PDB file of C-alpha atoms in Angstrom:
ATOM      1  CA  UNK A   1      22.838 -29.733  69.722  1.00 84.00           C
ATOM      2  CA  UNK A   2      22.615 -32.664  67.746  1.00 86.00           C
ATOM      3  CA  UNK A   3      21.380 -33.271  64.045  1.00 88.00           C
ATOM      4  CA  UNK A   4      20.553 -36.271  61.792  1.00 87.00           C
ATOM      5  CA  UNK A   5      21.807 -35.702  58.375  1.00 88.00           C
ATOM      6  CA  UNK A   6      21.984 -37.182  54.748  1.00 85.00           C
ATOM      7  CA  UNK A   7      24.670 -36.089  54.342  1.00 88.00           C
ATOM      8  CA  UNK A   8      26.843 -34.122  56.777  1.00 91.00           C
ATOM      9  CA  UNK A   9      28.118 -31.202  54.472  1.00 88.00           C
ATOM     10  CA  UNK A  10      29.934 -28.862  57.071  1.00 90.00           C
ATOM     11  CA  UNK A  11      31.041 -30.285  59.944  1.00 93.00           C
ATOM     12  CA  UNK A  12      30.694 -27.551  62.978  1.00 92.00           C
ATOM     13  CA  UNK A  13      32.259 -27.734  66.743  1.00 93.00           C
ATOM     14  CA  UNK A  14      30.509 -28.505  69.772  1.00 89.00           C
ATOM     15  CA  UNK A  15      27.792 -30.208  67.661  1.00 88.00           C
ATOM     16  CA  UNK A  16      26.814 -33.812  67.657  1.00 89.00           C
ATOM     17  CA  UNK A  17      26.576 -34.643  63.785  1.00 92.00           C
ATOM     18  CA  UNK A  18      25.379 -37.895  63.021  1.00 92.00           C
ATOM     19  CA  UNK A  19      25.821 -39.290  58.991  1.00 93.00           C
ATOM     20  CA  UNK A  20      22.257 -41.020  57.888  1.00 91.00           C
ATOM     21  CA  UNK A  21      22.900 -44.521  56.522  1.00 92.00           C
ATOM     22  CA  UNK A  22      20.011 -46.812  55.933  1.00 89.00           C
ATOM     23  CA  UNK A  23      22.321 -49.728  54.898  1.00 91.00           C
ATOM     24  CA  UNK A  24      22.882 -50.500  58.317  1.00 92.00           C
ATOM     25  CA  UNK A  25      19.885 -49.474  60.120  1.00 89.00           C
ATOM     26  CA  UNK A  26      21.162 -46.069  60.932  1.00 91.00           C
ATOM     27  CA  UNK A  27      17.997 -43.867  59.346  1.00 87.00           C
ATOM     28  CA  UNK A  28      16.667 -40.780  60.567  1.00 83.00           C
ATOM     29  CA  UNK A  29      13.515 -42.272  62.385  1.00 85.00           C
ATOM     30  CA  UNK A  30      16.338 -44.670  64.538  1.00 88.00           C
ATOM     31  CA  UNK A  31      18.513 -41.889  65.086  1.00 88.00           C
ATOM     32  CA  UNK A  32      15.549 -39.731  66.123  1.00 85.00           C
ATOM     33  CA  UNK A  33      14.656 -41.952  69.342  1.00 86.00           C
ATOM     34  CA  UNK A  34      18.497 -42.767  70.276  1.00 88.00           C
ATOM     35  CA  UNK A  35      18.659 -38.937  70.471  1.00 87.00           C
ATOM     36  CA  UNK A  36      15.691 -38.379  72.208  1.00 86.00           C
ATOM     37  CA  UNK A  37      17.121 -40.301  75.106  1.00 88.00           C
ATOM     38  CA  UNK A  38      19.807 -38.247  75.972  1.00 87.00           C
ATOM     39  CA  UNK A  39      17.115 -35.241  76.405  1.00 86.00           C
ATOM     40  CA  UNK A  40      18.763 -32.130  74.024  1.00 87.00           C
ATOM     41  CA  UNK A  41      17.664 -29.282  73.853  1.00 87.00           C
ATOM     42  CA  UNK A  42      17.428 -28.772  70.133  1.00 88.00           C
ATOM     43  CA  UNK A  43      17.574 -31.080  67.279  1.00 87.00           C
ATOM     44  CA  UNK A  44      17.952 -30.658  63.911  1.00 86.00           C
ATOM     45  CA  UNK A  45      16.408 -32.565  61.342  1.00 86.00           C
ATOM     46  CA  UNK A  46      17.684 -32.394  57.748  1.00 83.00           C
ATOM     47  CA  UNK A  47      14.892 -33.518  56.127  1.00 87.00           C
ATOM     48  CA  UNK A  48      11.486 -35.121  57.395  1.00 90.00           C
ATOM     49  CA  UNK A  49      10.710 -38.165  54.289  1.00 86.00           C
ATOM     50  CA  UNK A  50       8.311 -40.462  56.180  1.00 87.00           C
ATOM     51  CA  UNK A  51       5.609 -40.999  58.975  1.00 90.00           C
ATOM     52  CA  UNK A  52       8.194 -42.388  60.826  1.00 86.00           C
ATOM     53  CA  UNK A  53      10.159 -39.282  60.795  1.00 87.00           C
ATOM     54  CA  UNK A  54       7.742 -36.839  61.533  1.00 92.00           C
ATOM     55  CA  UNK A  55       5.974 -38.556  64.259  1.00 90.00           C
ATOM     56  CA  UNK A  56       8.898 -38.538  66.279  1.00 87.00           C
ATOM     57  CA  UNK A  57       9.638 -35.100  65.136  1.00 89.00           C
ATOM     58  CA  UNK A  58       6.669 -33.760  66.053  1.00 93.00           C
ATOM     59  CA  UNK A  59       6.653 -36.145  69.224  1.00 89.00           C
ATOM     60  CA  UNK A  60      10.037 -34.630  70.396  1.00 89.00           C
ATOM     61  CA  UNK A  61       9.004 -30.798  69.659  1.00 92.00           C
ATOM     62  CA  UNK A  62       5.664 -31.614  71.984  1.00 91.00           C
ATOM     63  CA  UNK A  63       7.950 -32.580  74.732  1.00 86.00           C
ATOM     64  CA  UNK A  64       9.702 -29.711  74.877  1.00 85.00           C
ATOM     65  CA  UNK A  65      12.492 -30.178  72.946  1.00 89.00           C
ATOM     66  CA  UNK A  66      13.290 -27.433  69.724  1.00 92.00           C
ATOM     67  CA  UNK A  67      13.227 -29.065  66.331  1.00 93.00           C
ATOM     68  CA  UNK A  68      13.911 -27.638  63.504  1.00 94.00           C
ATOM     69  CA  UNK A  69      13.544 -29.544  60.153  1.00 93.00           C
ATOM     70  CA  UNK A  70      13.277 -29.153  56.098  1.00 93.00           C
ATOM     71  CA  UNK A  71      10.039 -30.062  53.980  1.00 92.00           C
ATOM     72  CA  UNK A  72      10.216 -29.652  50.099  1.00 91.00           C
ATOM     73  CA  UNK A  73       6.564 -27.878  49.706  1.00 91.00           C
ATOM     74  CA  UNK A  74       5.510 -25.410  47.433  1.00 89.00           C
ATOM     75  CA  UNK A  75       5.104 -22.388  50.323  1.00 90.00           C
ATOM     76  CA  UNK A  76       4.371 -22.554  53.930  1.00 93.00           C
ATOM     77  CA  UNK A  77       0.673 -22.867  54.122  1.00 93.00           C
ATOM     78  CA  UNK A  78       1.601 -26.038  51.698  1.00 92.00           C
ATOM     79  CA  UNK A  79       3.561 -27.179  54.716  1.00 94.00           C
ATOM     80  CA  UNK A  80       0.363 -28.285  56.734  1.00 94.00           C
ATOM     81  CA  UNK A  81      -0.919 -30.273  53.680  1.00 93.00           C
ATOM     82  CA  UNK A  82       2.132 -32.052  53.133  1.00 94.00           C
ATOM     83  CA  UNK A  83       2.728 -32.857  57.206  1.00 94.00           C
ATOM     84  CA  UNK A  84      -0.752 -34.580  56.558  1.00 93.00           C
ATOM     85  CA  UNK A  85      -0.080 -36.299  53.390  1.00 93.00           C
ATOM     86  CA  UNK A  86       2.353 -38.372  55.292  1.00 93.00           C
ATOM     87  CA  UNK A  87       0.069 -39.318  58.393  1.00 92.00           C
ATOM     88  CA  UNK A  88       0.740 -36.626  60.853  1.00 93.00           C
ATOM     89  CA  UNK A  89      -2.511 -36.305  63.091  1.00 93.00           C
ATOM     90  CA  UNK A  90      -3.668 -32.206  62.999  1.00 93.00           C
ATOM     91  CA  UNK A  91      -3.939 -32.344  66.808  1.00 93.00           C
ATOM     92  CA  UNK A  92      -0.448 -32.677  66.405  1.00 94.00           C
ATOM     93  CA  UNK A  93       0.916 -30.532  64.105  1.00 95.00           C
ATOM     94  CA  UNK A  94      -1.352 -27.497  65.494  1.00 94.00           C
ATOM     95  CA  UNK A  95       0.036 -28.284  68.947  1.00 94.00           C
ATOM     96  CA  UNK A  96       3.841 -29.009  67.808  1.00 95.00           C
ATOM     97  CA  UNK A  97       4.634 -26.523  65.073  1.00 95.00           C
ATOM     98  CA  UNK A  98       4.820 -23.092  65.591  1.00 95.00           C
ATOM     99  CA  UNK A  99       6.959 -21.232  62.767  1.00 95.00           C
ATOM    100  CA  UNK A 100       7.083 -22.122  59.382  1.00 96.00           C
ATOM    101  CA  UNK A 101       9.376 -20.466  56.644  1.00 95.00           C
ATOM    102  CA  UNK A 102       9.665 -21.196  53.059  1.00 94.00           C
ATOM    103  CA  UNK A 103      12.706 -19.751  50.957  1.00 93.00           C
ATOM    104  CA  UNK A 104      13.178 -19.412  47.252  1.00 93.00           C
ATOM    105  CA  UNK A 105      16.336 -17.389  45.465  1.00 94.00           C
ATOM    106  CA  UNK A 106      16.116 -14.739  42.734  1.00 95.00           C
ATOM    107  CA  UNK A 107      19.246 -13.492  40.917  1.00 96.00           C
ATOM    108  CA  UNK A 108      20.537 -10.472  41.626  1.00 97.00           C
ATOM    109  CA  UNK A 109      20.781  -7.587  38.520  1.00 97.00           C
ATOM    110  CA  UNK A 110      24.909  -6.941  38.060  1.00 97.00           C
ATOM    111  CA  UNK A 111      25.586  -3.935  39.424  1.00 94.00           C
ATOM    112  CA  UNK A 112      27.885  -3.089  36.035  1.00 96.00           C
ATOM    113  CA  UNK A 113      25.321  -3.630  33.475  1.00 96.00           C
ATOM    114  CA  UNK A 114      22.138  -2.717  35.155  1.00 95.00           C
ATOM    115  CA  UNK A 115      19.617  -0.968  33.022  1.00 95.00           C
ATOM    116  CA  UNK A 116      15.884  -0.218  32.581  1.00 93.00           C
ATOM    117  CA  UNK A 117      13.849  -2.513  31.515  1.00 93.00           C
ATOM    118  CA  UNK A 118      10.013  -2.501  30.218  1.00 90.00           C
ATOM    119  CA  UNK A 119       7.753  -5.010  31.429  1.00 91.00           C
ATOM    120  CA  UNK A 120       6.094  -7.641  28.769  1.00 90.00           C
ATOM    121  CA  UNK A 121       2.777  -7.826  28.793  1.00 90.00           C
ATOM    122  CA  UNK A 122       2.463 -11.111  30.203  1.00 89.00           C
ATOM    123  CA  UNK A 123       4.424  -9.708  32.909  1.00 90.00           C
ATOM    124  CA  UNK A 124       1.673  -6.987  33.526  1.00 88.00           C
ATOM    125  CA  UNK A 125      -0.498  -9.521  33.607  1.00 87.00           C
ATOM    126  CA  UNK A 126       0.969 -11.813  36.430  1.00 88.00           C
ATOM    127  CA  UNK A 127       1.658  -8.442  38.466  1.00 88.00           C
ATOM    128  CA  UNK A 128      -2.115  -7.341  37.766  1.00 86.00           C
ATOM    129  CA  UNK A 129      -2.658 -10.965  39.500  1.00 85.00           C
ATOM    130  CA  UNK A 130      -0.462 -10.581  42.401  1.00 85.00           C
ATOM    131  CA  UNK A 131       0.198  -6.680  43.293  1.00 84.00           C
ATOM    132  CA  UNK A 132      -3.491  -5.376  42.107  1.00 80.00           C
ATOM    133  CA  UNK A 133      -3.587  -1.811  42.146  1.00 80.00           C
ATOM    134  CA  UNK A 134       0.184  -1.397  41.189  1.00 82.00           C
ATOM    135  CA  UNK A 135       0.949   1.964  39.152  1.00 80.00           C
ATOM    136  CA  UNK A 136       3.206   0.806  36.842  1.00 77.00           C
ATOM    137  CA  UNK A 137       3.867   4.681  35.326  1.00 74.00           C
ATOM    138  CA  UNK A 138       6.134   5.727  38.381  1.00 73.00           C
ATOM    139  CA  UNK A 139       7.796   1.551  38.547  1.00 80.00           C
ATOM    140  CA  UNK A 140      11.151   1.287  36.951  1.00 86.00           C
ATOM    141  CA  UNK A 141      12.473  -2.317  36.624  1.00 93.00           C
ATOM    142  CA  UNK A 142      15.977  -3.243  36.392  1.00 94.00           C
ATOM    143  CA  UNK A 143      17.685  -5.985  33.816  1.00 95.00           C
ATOM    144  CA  UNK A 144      21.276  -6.513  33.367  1.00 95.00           C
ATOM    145  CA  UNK A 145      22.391  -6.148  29.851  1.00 95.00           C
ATOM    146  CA  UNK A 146      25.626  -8.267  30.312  1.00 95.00           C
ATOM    147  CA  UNK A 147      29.149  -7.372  30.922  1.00 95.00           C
ATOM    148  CA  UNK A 148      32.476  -9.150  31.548  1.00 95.00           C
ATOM    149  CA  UNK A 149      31.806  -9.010  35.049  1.00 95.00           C
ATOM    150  CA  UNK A 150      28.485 -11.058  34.789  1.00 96.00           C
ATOM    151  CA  UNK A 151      30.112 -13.733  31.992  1.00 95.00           C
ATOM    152  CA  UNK A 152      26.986 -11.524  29.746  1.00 95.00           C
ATOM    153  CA  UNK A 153      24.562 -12.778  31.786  1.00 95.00           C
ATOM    154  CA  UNK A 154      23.142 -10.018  33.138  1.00 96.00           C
ATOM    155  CA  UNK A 155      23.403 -11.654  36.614  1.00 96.00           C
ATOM    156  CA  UNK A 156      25.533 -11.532  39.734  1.00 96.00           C
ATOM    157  CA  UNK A 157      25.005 -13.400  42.778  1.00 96.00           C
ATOM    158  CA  UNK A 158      21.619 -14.296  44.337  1.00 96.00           C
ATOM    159  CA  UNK A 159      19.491 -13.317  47.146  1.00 96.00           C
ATOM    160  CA  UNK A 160      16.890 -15.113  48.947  1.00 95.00           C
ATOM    161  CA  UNK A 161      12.803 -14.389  49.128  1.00 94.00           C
ATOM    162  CA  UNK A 162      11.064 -15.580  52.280  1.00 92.00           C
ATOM    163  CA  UNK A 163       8.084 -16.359  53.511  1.00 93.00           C
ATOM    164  CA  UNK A 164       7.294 -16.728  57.319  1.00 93.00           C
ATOM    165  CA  UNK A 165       4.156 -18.392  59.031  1.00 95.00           C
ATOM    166  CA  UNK A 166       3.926 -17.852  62.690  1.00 95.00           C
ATOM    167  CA  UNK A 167       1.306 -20.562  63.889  1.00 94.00           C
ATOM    168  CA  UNK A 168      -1.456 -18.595  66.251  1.00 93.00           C
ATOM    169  CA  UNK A 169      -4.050 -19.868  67.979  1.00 94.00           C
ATOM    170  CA  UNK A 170      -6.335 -19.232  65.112  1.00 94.00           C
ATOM    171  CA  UNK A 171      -4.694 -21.083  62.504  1.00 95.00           C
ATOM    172  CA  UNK A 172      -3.469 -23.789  65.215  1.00 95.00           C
ATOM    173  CA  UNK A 173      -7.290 -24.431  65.818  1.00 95.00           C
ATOM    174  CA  UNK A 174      -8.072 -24.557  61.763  1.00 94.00           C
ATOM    175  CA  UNK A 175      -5.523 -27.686  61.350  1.00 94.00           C
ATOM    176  CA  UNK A 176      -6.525 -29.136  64.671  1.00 92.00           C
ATOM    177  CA  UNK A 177     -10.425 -29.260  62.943  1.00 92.00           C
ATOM    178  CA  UNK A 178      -8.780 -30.233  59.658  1.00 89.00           C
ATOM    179  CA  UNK A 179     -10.144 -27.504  58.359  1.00 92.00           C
ATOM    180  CA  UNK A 180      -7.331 -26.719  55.375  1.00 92.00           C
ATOM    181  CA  UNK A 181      -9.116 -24.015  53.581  1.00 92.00           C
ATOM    182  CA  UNK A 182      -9.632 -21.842  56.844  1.00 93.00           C
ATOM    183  CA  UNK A 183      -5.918 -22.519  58.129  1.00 94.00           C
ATOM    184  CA  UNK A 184      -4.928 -20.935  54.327  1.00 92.00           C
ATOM    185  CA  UNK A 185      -7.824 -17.771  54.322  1.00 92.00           C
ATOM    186  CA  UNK A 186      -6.098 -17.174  57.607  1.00 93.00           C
ATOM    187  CA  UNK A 187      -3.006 -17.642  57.232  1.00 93.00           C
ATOM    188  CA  UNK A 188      -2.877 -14.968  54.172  1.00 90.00           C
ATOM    189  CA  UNK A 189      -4.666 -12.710  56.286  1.00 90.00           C
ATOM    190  CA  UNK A 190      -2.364 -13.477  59.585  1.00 89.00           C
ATOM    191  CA  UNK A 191      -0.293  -9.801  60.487  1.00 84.00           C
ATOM    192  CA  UNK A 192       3.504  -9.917  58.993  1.00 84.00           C
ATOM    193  CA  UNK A 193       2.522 -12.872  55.968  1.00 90.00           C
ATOM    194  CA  UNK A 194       4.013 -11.727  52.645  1.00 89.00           C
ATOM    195  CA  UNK A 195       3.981 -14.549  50.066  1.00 90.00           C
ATOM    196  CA  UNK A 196       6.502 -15.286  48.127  1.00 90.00           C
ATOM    197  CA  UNK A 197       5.869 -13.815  44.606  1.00 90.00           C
ATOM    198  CA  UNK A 198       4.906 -10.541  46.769  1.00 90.00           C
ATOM    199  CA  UNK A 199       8.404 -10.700  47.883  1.00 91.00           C
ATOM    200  CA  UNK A 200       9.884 -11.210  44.412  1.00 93.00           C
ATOM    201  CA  UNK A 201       8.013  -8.218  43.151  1.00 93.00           C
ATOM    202  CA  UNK A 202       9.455  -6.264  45.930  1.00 93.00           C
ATOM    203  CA  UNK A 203      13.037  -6.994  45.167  1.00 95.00           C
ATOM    204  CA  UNK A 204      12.012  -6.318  41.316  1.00 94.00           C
ATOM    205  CA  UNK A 205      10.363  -3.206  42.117  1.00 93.00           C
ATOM    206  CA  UNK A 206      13.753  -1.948  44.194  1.00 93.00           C
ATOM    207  CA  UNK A 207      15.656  -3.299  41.560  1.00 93.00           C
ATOM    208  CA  UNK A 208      17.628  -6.052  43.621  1.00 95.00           C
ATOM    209  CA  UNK A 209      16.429  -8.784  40.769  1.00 96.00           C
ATOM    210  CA  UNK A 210      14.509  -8.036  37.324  1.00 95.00           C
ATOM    211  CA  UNK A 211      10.889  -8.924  36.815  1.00 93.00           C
ATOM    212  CA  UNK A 212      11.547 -11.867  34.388  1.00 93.00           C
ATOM    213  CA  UNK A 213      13.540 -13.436  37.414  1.00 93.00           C
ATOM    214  CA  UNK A 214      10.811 -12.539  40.065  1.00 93.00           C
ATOM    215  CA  UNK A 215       7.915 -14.022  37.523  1.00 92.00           C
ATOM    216  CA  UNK A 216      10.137 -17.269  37.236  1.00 90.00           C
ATOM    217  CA  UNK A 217      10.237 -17.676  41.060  1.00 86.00           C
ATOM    218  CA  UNK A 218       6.908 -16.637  42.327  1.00 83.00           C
ATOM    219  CA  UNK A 219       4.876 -17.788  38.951  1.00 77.00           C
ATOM    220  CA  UNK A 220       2.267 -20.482  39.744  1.00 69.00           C
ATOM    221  CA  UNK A 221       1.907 -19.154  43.192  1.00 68.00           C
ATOM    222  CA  UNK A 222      -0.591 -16.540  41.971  1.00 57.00           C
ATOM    223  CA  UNK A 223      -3.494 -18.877  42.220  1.00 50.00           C
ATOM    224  CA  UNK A 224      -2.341 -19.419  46.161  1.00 51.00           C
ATOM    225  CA  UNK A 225      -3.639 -15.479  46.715  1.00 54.00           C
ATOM    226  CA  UNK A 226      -7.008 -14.549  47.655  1.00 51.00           C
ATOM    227  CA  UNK A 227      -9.267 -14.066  44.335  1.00 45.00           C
ATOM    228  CA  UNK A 228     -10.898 -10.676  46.248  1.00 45.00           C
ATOM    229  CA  UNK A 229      -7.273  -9.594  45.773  1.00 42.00           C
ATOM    230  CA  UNK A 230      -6.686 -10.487  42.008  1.00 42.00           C
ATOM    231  CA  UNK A 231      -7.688  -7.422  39.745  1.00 40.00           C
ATOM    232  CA  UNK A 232      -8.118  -7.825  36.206  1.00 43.00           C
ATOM    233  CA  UNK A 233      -5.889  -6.436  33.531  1.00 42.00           C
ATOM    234  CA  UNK A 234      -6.265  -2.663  32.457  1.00 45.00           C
ATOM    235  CA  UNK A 235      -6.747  -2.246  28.677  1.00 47.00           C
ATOM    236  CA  UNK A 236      -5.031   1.256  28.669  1.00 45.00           C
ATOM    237  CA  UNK A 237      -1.442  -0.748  30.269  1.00 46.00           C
ATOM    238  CA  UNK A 238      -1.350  -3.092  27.916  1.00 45.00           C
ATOM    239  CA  UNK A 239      -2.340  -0.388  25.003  1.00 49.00           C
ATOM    240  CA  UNK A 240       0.335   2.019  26.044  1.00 46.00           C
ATOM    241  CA  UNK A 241       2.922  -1.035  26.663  1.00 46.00           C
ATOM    242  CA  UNK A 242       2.262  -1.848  23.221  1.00 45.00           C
ATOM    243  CA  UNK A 243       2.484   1.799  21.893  1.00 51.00           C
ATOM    244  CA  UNK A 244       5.705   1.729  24.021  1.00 46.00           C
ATOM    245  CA  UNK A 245       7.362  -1.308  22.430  1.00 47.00           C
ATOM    246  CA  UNK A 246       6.223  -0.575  18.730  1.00 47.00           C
TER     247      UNK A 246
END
C-alpha cells in the first residue's frame, strides 16, 4: 500500500508513506507516476487538487489498480461535477469510479443532560422540505440542557452522517453522455441512497444529535432533493407549535 500525503499525520507499518513537498518537485501528480511503476495494488490519495492529479488517478484506478482519494464537494452526486470542473473526461470517470461517499459530523446530545426539546418553526419547515409526510405528534427530539459533564454545552462527542453512491451502469452511462441532471435524478432514486440531511434527521429523530444540530449540517442540501418529494408546510403544525410555545 502506498499513499501520497500533505501531510503524513499517522504514520502506520507495512505502508509506504510518502510526505508531499512541492518545493522540490515532490507533488502528488510526480509521486502518482513514480508509484505507478512499481504496480501496487492500492493507492491512496489524500487529496485530488488538479487535472494533473486526477488524470493519473483515474488513469491508475482504470488499470486495475484500487484508489481511493478525498474531494471537498458539497455531497456525492457533487462529486461528478467537481471531477469535471477540473478536466476529467466523463468516459473516464463513469468507467474509473465506482463508490462515492460523502461524510459530515453532528454532535452528539450528552447523555447527562438530555431533554425534550420542541421544534422551531423554521425547523418544521426545513423537515416539511426534507422528510415530507413526517408526523411530528408521535417525534420527540432530544437537546442537552448542559451539565458539568458537557462544559454546559449540551454536547458530548460527535458522530458521523454518510452518504454512499454506488456507481451502476445507469448512472455510469449518464456521466459518460454528460448528462449531469440524469446522473443526479438517478442517483437519488438509485436503491440504498440516503442523503445527508435525511441522515441527520434520522439521528435527530432517535435522539443521537438534536434537530438544531441536524438543520446546521444538512441545511442547504434541501434544494439537492427531488421537488415531487418537497411537501409544503401544514398550517395546523405551525398553529399548534405556536399554541405550544405561547
Amino acid at each position: 500500500m502506498i499513499t501520497v500525503e500533505d501531510p503524513v499525520e499517522y504514520r502506520m507499518d507495512g505502508i509506504t508513506q510518502v510526505q508531499v513537498l512541492p518545493k522540490i518537485g515532490l507533488d502528488f501528480a510526480r509521486v502518482l507516476r513514480t508509484a505507478l511503476r512499481q504496480d501496487p495494488d492500492i493507492i491512496l490519495v489524500g487529496e485530488i487538487r488538479d487535472r494533473e492529479t486526477v488524470d493519473i488517478a483515474l488513469r491508475g484506478a482504470m488499470t486495475g489498480h484500487f484508489v481511493f482519494s478525498t474531494l471537498h464537494t458539497i455531497n456525492a452526486i457533487a462529486t461528478v461535477n467537481r471531477l469535471l470542473d477540473m478536466g476529467a473526461p466523463g468516459y473516464m470517470i463513469a468507467a474509473a469510479v465506482h463508490g462515492i461517499v460523502a461524510q459530515r459530523l453532528v454532535r452528539r446530545v450528552c447523555a447527562d443532560c438530555t431533554q425534550p426539546a420542541t421544534p422551531t418553526v423554521n425547523q418544521i419547515a426545513w423537515l416539511a422540505t426534507c422528510r415530507p409526510g413526517l408526523k411530528l405528534g408521535p417525534q420527540k427530539f432530544m437537546a442537552g440542557a448542559g451539565c458539568t459533564y458537557c462544559n454546559l454545552t449540551g454536547y458530548r462527542g460527535r458522530v458521523a452522517v454518510y452518504e454512499l453512491l454506488e456507481i451502476d451502469r445507469t448512472l455510469a452511462d449518464a456521466v459518460g453522455r454528460g448528462d449531469l441532471e440524469g446522473f443526479a435524478r438517478a442517483a437519488r432514486g438509485s436503491a440504498g441512497y440516503l442523503p445527508l440531511a435525511q441522515g441527520a434527521i434520522d439521528y435527530a429523530l432517535a435522539g443521537v444529535t438534536s434537530l438544531a444540530d441536524a438543520m446546521a449540517v444538512g441545511g442547504g442540501l434541501e434544494e439537492l432533493i427531488d421537488d415531487d418529494a418537497a411537501a409544503p408546510l401544514e398550517d395546523s403544525i405551525v398553529a399548534t407549535l405556536l399554541e405550544q410555545r405561547a
